[in-house]
Coordinates of C-alpha atoms in Angstrom, one line a residue:
X11 CA 82.4 75.1 107.8
X12 CA 84.2 71.7 107.8
X13 CA 88.3 71.3 107.8
X14 CA 91.3 69.0 107.6
X15 CA 94.5 69.3 108.7
X16 CA 96.3 68.9 105.9
X17 CA 100.4 68.1 105.2
X18 CA 99.0 68.0 101.0
X19 CA 102.3 69.0 98.2
X20 CA 101.1 72.5 97.9
X21 CA 103.5 74.7 95.2
X22 CA 105.7 76.4 97.1
X23 CA 104.7 79.4 94.5
X24 CA 100.6 78.5 95.1
X25 CA 101.3 80.1 98.4
X26 CA 100.5 84.0 99.2
X27 CA 99.5 86.8 102.5
X28 CA 97.7 90.0 101.9
X29 CA 98.9 93.3 100.8
X30 CA 97.8 94.2 104.2
X31 CA 100.2 92.4 106.1
X32 CA 103.4 94.4 106.6
X33 CA 105.6 91.4 108.1
X34 CA 105.9 93.7 111.5
X35 CA 103.1 92.0 113.8
X36 CA 103.3 88.0 113.0
X37 CA 100.3 87.1 113.2
X38 CA 99.4 86.5 108.8
X39 CA 98.5 83.2 107.7
X40 CA 99.4 82.4 103.5
X41 CA 96.3 81.3 101.9
X42 CA 96.9 78.7 98.4
X43 CA 94.1 78.2 96.5
X44 CA 93.2 74.7 94.8
X45 CA 91.3 73.7 92.0
X46 CA 89.0 72.4 94.7
X47 CA 90.2 72.9 98.4
X48 CA 91.5 76.0 99.7
X49 CA 94.6 75.9 102.2
X50 CA 95.5 77.8 105.0
X51 CA 98.7 77.8 107.6
X52 CA 100.1 80.2 110.2
X53 CA 102.9 81.8 108.1
X54 CA 105.4 81.4 110.7
X55 CA 105.3 78.0 111.0
X56 CA 105.2 76.7 108.0
X57 CA 106.2 73.3 108.8
X58 CA 102.9 72.7 110.9
X59 CA 100.8 72.2 107.9
X60 CA 97.7 73.9 107.7
X61 CA 93.9 73.7 107.2
X62 CA 92.0 72.7 104.1
X63 CA 88.5 73.7 103.3
X64 CA 86.7 73.2 100.0
X65 CA 85.8 76.6 97.8
X66 CA 82.5 77.3 99.2
X67 CA 83.3 77.3 103.1
X68 CA 86.0 79.4 101.9
X69 CA 83.8 81.6 100.3
X70 CA 81.3 81.9 103.2
X71 CA 84.1 82.3 105.3
X72 CA 85.5 85.2 103.7
X73 CA 82.1 86.5 103.0
X74 CA 81.3 86.8 107.5
X75 CA 84.3 88.1 107.8
X76 CA 84.4 91.6 105.4
X77 CA 81.3 92.8 107.0

């Protein structure tokens, strides 16, 4: 999977967390889906930026993760 560190301007409204996230554990990531990329960041440290991966790589990752 190719990933780039990004500080790209992603609208705040584009970011979301899993509906399974309770907020009590603090181990959440946020995701923003854009036309060509998926951005992932640490929900506890949003100022740090995140990673951008292409849509195909994200699809492959999610497919592996749900096994």
